[in-house]
Short mmCIF file of C-alpha atoms and ligand atoms in Angstrom, two decimals:
data_model
loop_
_atom_site.label_atom_id
_atom_site.label_comp_id
_atom_site.label_asym_id
_atom_site.label_seq_id
_atom_site.Cartn_x
_atom_site.Cartn_y
_atom_site.Cartn_z
CA UNK A 1 -24.64 -36.32 -3.38
CA UNK A 2 -26.12 -37.09 -6.75
CA UNK A 3 -23.87 -37.50 -9.75
CA UNK A 4 -25.01 -34.29 -11.41
CA UNK A 5 -24.17 -32.14 -8.36
CA UNK A 6 -20.84 -33.95 -7.97
CA UNK A 7 -19.89 -33.17 -11.56
CA UNK A 8 -20.88 -29.54 -11.12
CA UNK A 9 -18.75 -29.30 -7.97
CA UNK A 10 -15.74 -30.76 -9.75
CA UNK A 11 -16.12 -28.34 -12.65
CA UNK A 12 -16.23 -25.37 -10.27
CA UNK A 13 -13.15 -26.49 -8.29
CA UNK A 14 -10.81 -27.81 -10.97
CA UNK A 15 -10.19 -24.49 -12.79
CA UNK A 16 -8.96 -22.90 -9.57
CA UNK A 17 -6.57 -25.77 -8.97
CA UNK A 18 -5.27 -25.61 -12.49
CA UNK A 19 -4.93 -21.89 -13.16
CA UNK A 20 -4.77 -20.31 -9.69
CA UNK A 21 -6.58 -17.19 -8.66
CA UNK A 22 -5.99 -15.00 -11.69
CA UNK A 23 -7.27 -15.65 -15.18
CA UNK A 24 -4.96 -15.30 -18.15
CA UNK A 25 -6.84 -12.13 -19.08
CA UNK A 26 -6.15 -10.62 -15.66
CA UNK A 27 -2.46 -11.52 -15.89
CA UNK A 28 -2.25 -9.97 -19.36
CA UNK A 29 -4.06 -6.86 -18.17
CA UNK A 30 -1.62 -6.50 -15.28
CA UNK A 31 1.38 -6.91 -17.57
CA UNK A 32 -0.05 -4.42 -20.04
CA UNK A 33 -1.22 -1.71 -17.62
CA UNK A 34 1.02 -2.22 -14.59
CA UNK A 35 -1.99 -2.45 -12.31
CA UNK A 36 -4.96 -4.74 -11.83
CA UNK A 37 -8.24 -4.13 -10.01
CA UNK A 38 -9.80 -7.17 -8.32
CA UNK A 39 -13.24 -6.53 -6.86
CA UNK A 40 -14.56 -8.28 -3.74
CA UNK A 41 -11.14 -9.60 -2.73
CA UNK A 42 -11.71 -8.99 0.97
CA UNK A 43 -15.04 -9.30 2.74
CA UNK A 44 -16.78 -6.33 4.34
CA UNK A 45 -16.22 -8.03 7.70
CA UNK A 46 -12.47 -8.32 7.14
CA UNK A 47 -12.29 -4.64 6.13
CA UNK A 48 -14.29 -3.61 9.19
CA UNK A 49 -12.09 -5.69 11.50
CA UNK A 50 -9.00 -3.89 10.22
CA UNK A 51 -10.69 -0.49 10.47
CA UNK A 52 -11.71 -1.23 14.04
CA UNK A 53 -8.17 -2.27 14.96
CA UNK A 54 -6.73 0.88 13.37
CA UNK A 55 -9.17 2.99 15.39
CA UNK A 56 -8.03 1.21 18.55
CA UNK A 57 -4.38 1.87 17.76
CA UNK A 58 -5.09 5.56 17.17
CA UNK A 59 -7.12 5.72 20.36
CA UNK A 60 -4.20 4.31 22.34
CA UNK A 61 -1.68 6.62 20.68
CA UNK A 62 -0.48 9.76 22.45
CA UNK A 63 0.05 12.48 19.81
CA UNK A 64 2.38 14.43 22.05
CA UNK A 65 4.96 11.68 21.49
CA UNK A 66 5.57 12.82 17.91
CA UNK A 67 4.80 15.50 15.40
CA UNK A 68 5.91 13.60 12.34
CA UNK A 69 4.16 14.75 9.22
CA UNK A 70 3.44 12.90 6.04
CA UNK A 71 2.68 15.60 3.50
CA UNK A 72 3.19 13.58 0.31
CA UNK A 73 5.55 10.98 -1.08
CA UNK A 74 8.30 13.41 -1.90
CA UNK A 75 7.86 15.66 1.11
CA UNK A 76 8.06 13.21 3.97
CA UNK A 77 9.97 14.73 6.83
CA UNK A 78 12.79 12.28 7.42
CA UNK A 79 13.45 12.18 11.13
CA UNK A 80 14.39 9.45 13.57
CA UNK A 81 10.71 8.74 14.20
CA UNK A 82 10.13 8.11 10.50
CA UNK A 83 13.25 5.97 10.12
CA UNK A 84 12.28 3.97 13.20
CA UNK A 85 8.88 3.24 11.72
CA UNK A 86 10.54 0.54 9.60
CA UNK A 87 10.34 -1.65 12.68
CA UNK A 88 7.42 -0.09 14.54
CA UNK A 89 3.78 0.85 14.46
CA UNK A 90 4.16 4.59 13.95
CA UNK A 91 1.68 7.40 13.40
CA UNK A 92 2.03 10.22 10.87
CA UNK A 93 -0.02 13.37 10.66
CA UNK A 94 -1.34 15.45 7.82
CA UNK A 95 0.28 18.83 7.33
CA UNK A 96 -1.37 21.95 8.73
CA UNK A 97 -3.04 20.17 11.64
CA UNK A 98 -0.82 21.61 14.37
CA UNK A 99 -1.58 24.79 16.29
CA UNK A 100 1.13 27.24 17.28
CA UNK A 101 1.15 25.84 20.80
CA UNK A 102 1.97 22.34 19.49
CA UNK A 103 -1.49 20.89 20.00
CA UNK A 104 -3.67 19.39 17.27
CA UNK A 105 -6.38 21.62 15.81
CA UNK A 106 -8.84 18.73 15.60
CA UNK A 107 -9.31 15.40 17.37
CA UNK A 108 -6.30 13.20 16.60
CA UNK A 109 -8.32 10.62 14.62
CA UNK A 110 -9.07 13.31 11.99
CA UNK A 111 -5.48 14.52 11.79
CA UNK A 112 -3.76 11.19 11.18
CA UNK A 113 -2.48 10.57 7.68
CA UNK A 114 -1.26 7.01 8.11
CA UNK A 115 0.05 4.27 10.35
CA UNK A 116 3.25 2.49 9.24
CA UNK A 117 5.31 0.53 8.49
CA UNK A 118 5.55 -2.76 10.39
CA UNK A 119 2.09 -3.42 11.79
CA UNK A 120 1.83 -6.46 9.50
CA UNK A 121 4.52 -8.11 11.65
CA UNK A 122 3.77 -6.57 15.03
CA UNK A 123 0.00 -6.57 15.39
CA UNK A 124 -1.90 -9.89 15.32
CA UNK A 125 -4.94 -8.48 13.55
CA UNK A 126 -2.89 -6.69 10.89
CA UNK A 127 -0.76 -9.81 10.50
CA UNK A 128 -3.80 -12.04 9.95
CA UNK A 129 -5.24 -9.62 7.37
CA UNK A 130 -1.88 -9.30 5.59
CA UNK A 131 -1.31 -13.04 5.59
CA UNK A 132 -4.69 -13.97 4.20
CA UNK A 133 -4.20 -17.26 2.25
CA UNK A 134 -5.93 -15.69 -0.75
CA UNK A 135 -3.35 -12.91 -0.80
CA UNK A 136 -0.57 -15.49 -0.66
CA UNK A 137 -2.10 -17.35 -3.59
CA UNK A 138 -2.39 -14.12 -5.56
CA UNK A 139 1.26 -13.34 -4.83
CA UNK A 140 2.32 -16.71 -6.22
CA UNK A 141 0.07 -16.15 -9.22
CA UNK A 142 1.96 -12.94 -9.89
CA UNK A 143 5.22 -14.87 -10.08
CA UNK A 144 6.55 -14.20 -6.57
CA UNK A 145 7.61 -17.69 -5.55
CA UNK A 146 9.26 -16.86 -2.22
CA UNK A 147 7.48 -13.75 -0.96
CA UNK A 148 8.59 -11.42 1.78
CA UNK A 149 6.26 -8.81 3.28
CA UNK A 150 8.27 -5.59 3.33
CA UNK A 151 6.07 -2.79 4.59
CA UNK A 152 2.49 -1.90 5.43
CA UNK A 153 0.59 1.36 5.62
CA UNK A 154 -2.87 2.13 6.89
CA UNK A 155 -3.94 5.30 5.09
CA UNK A 156 -6.85 7.35 6.42
CA UNK A 157 -7.42 10.08 3.81
CA UNK A 158 -9.81 11.81 6.16
CA UNK A 159 -12.70 14.03 4.98
CA UNK A 160 -11.56 17.53 3.89
CA UNK A 161 -8.10 16.87 5.41
CA UNK A 162 -6.53 13.92 3.57
CA UNK A 163 -3.86 15.47 1.35
CA UNK A 164 -2.74 14.83 -2.21
CA UNK A 165 -0.06 12.23 -2.88
CA UNK A 166 1.89 13.28 -5.93
CA UNK A 167 2.70 10.99 -8.84
CA UNK A 168 5.35 8.42 -7.94
CA UNK A 169 6.54 4.86 -8.39
CA UNK A 170 6.63 2.71 -5.26
CA UNK A 171 9.96 1.16 -6.26
CA UNK A 172 11.53 4.60 -5.81
CA UNK A 173 11.24 3.94 -2.09
CA UNK A 174 11.81 0.17 -2.12
CA UNK A 175 14.82 -0.62 -4.29
CA UNK A 176 15.43 -4.27 -5.14
CA UNK A 177 17.59 -6.04 -7.72
CA UNK A 178 16.04 -7.51 -9.76
CA UNK A 179 12.96 -5.45 -9.00
CA UNK A 180 10.15 -7.75 -7.84
CA UNK A 181 8.32 -5.16 -5.73
CA UNK A 182 4.53 -5.41 -5.90
CA UNK A 183 2.13 -3.19 -3.99
CA UNK A 184 -1.30 -4.25 -2.79
CA UNK A 185 -3.75 -1.40 -2.26
CA UNK A 186 -6.90 -2.51 -0.49
CA UNK A 187 -9.99 -0.30 -0.28
CA UNK A 188 -11.42 -0.46 3.24
CA UNK A 189 -14.13 1.93 2.07
CA UNK A 190 -15.47 2.83 -1.35
CA UNK A 191 -12.82 4.91 -3.14
CA UNK A 192 -14.20 7.48 -5.57
CA UNK A 193 -12.92 10.49 -7.47
CA UNK A 194 -14.61 12.66 -4.83
CA UNK A 195 -12.84 11.15 -1.82
CA UNK A 196 -9.43 10.74 -3.44
CA UNK A 197 -9.18 7.37 -5.19
CA UNK A 198 -5.98 6.15 -6.81
CA UNK A 199 -5.09 7.28 -10.32
CA UNK A 200 -2.52 5.46 -12.46
CA UNK A 201 -0.93 5.93 -15.88
CA UNK A 202 -1.52 2.70 -17.80
CA UNK A 203 1.53 1.01 -19.30
CA UNK A 204 4.13 3.44 -17.97
CA UNK A 205 5.68 0.78 -15.74
CA UNK A 206 7.44 -0.34 -18.90
CA UNK A 207 9.44 2.89 -19.04
CA UNK A 208 11.65 2.10 -16.08
CA UNK A 209 12.32 3.79 -12.78
CA UNK A 210 12.54 7.58 -12.75
CA UNK A 211 14.14 8.14 -9.37
CA UNK A 212 15.57 6.43 -6.32
CA UNK A 213 15.19 7.55 -2.76
CA UNK A 214 18.32 6.55 -0.91
CA UNK A 215 19.25 6.89 2.73
CA UNK A 216 22.07 5.95 5.04
CA UNK A 217 19.46 5.48 7.73
CA UNK A 218 20.92 8.27 9.84
CA UNK A 219 21.23 11.73 8.36
CA UNK A 220 21.79 11.53 4.61
CA UNK A 221 18.67 11.12 2.48
CA UNK A 222 18.43 11.96 -1.17
CA UNK A 223 16.36 11.55 -4.32
CA UNK A 224 18.56 10.45 -7.21
CA UNK A 225 17.04 11.21 -10.63
CA UNK A 226 17.42 8.45 -13.19
CA UNK A 227 15.12 9.86 -15.88
CA UNK A 228 14.13 13.56 -15.73
CA UNK A 229 11.27 13.18 -18.24
CA UNK A 230 8.04 14.28 -16.56
CA UNK A 231 5.09 11.89 -16.30
CA UNK A 232 2.40 12.22 -18.96
CA UNK A 233 -0.12 12.76 -16.21
CA UNK A 234 -2.80 13.80 -18.69
CA UNK A 235 -3.12 10.09 -19.47
CA UNK A 236 -3.79 8.95 -15.92
CA UNK A 237 -7.03 7.12 -15.22
CA UNK A 238 -9.06 6.98 -12.00
CA UNK A 239 -9.29 3.64 -10.24
CA UNK A 240 -12.63 3.98 -8.48
CA UNK A 241 -13.27 0.82 -6.48
CA UNK A 242 -15.72 -0.59 -3.97
CA UNK A 243 -14.89 -1.52 -0.40
CA UNK A 244 -13.03 -4.85 -0.32
CA UNK A 245 -11.40 -4.35 -3.72
CA UNK A 246 -7.70 -4.93 -4.16
CA UNK A 247 -5.52 -3.06 -6.62
CA UNK A 248 -2.24 -4.72 -7.60
CA UNK A 249 0.43 -2.14 -8.39
CA UNK A 250 3.64 -2.94 -10.25
CA UNK A 251 6.54 -1.24 -8.48
CA UNK A 252 7.18 0.93 -11.54
CA UNK A 253 3.63 2.03 -12.36
CA UNK A 254 3.20 5.78 -11.75
CA UNK A 255 0.22 6.54 -9.53
CA UNK A 256 -1.14 9.33 -7.36
CA UNK A 257 -4.21 10.46 -5.46
CA UNK A 258 -5.82 13.86 -5.10
CA UNK A 259 -6.76 15.43 -1.80
CA UNK A 260 -10.01 14.31 -0.25
CA UNK A 261 -12.28 17.33 -0.50
CA UNK A 262 -15.41 15.30 0.25
CA UNK A 263 -17.22 14.63 3.53
CA UNK A 264 -16.39 10.89 3.24
CA UNK A 265 -13.16 9.28 4.44
CA UNK A 266 -11.21 6.94 2.18
CA UNK A 267 -9.46 4.40 4.37
CA UNK A 268 -7.08 2.03 2.57
CA UNK A 269 -4.45 -0.51 3.55
CA UNK A 270 -1.31 -1.07 1.52
CA UNK A 271 1.18 -3.88 1.67
CA UNK A 272 4.36 -4.32 -0.33
CA UNK A 273 5.90 -7.67 -1.14
CA UNK A 274 9.00 -8.80 -2.99
CA UNK A 275 10.62 -12.09 -3.88
CA UNK A 276 13.31 -13.23 -1.45
CA UNK A 277 15.52 -14.02 -4.43
CA UNK A 278 15.86 -10.28 -5.08
CA UNK A 279 18.54 -8.27 -3.35
CA UNK A 280 16.92 -5.69 -1.06
CA UNK A 281 19.09 -2.60 -1.37
CA UNK A 282 21.08 -1.34 1.58
CA UNK A 283 20.28 2.13 0.23
CA UNK A 284 16.60 1.84 1.13
CA UNK A 285 15.40 4.07 3.95
CA UNK A 286 13.40 1.15 5.36
CA UNK A 287 15.98 -0.87 7.25
CA UNK A 288 15.15 -3.69 9.61
CA UNK A 289 17.55 -4.71 12.40
CA UNK A 290 19.04 -8.21 12.14
CA UNK A 291 16.78 -9.53 14.87
CA UNK A 292 13.65 -8.38 13.03
CA UNK A 293 13.98 -9.70 9.49
CA UNK A 294 11.31 -9.57 6.80
CA UNK A 295 8.97 -12.55 6.87
CA UNK A 296 6.74 -14.22 4.32
CA UNK A 297 3.14 -15.28 4.54
FE1 LIG B 1 2.40 4.53 -3.87
#
């Protein structure tokens, strides 16, 4: 290698070693807004591999084994199937997809809302995607020194069927003290206003947590209001992103998505991490048995 090329190579490598994956501007933007969009984080091939695996899981799933519905963040039907999904690969349907006789009105792959919440630990392909070294580096860049992967969701948002998810903060459902919850939202297809992209309210993560969802893991589940002030949803902004983009979400940033009224699906994968130094609340609905603890990268 000639000297000139060697110098160029060193210049291109050293900044990454010194400052990590995020620039100071990106870190400041995240702190200011409570979210950060990173384009081209995952390759098209990686996205397609995960999509293919999700399709296989749905294909192998027998819908008659459950009728659990995920209608929106605050309307989840809390049953034993949902609670068990903390430690399983479970399938949740959109509302209004069941006929009176208990069968699905459409092929099951169009009626599924999401798969959750432990495929990142139970399925090798989901685990490899979730434990991408780049994602680990990003997590450290965001100040999570000893990360644990808490939950995963594969969200389908199918054409004409994918429902609205109302404005919420992810930490409402994943309480930790101190709160180090970070959500990763990965576009497995282009996400646009038409097919129901994420919307977030910039800077509102600084106003604290508005509610807690607590559960004894059996029969008592409750939203506890901490701040009754409504969101200033008129200030929300759309986060339209290309396939392979990653959106970092602070646990307190309010976000939502509208129903998909378009002919295009909007598949996305979400993963939540926290620092092991935080205390994961016993009040969280998502409870792992002792023999299935949270793991890191
Ligand atoms: Fe969310």
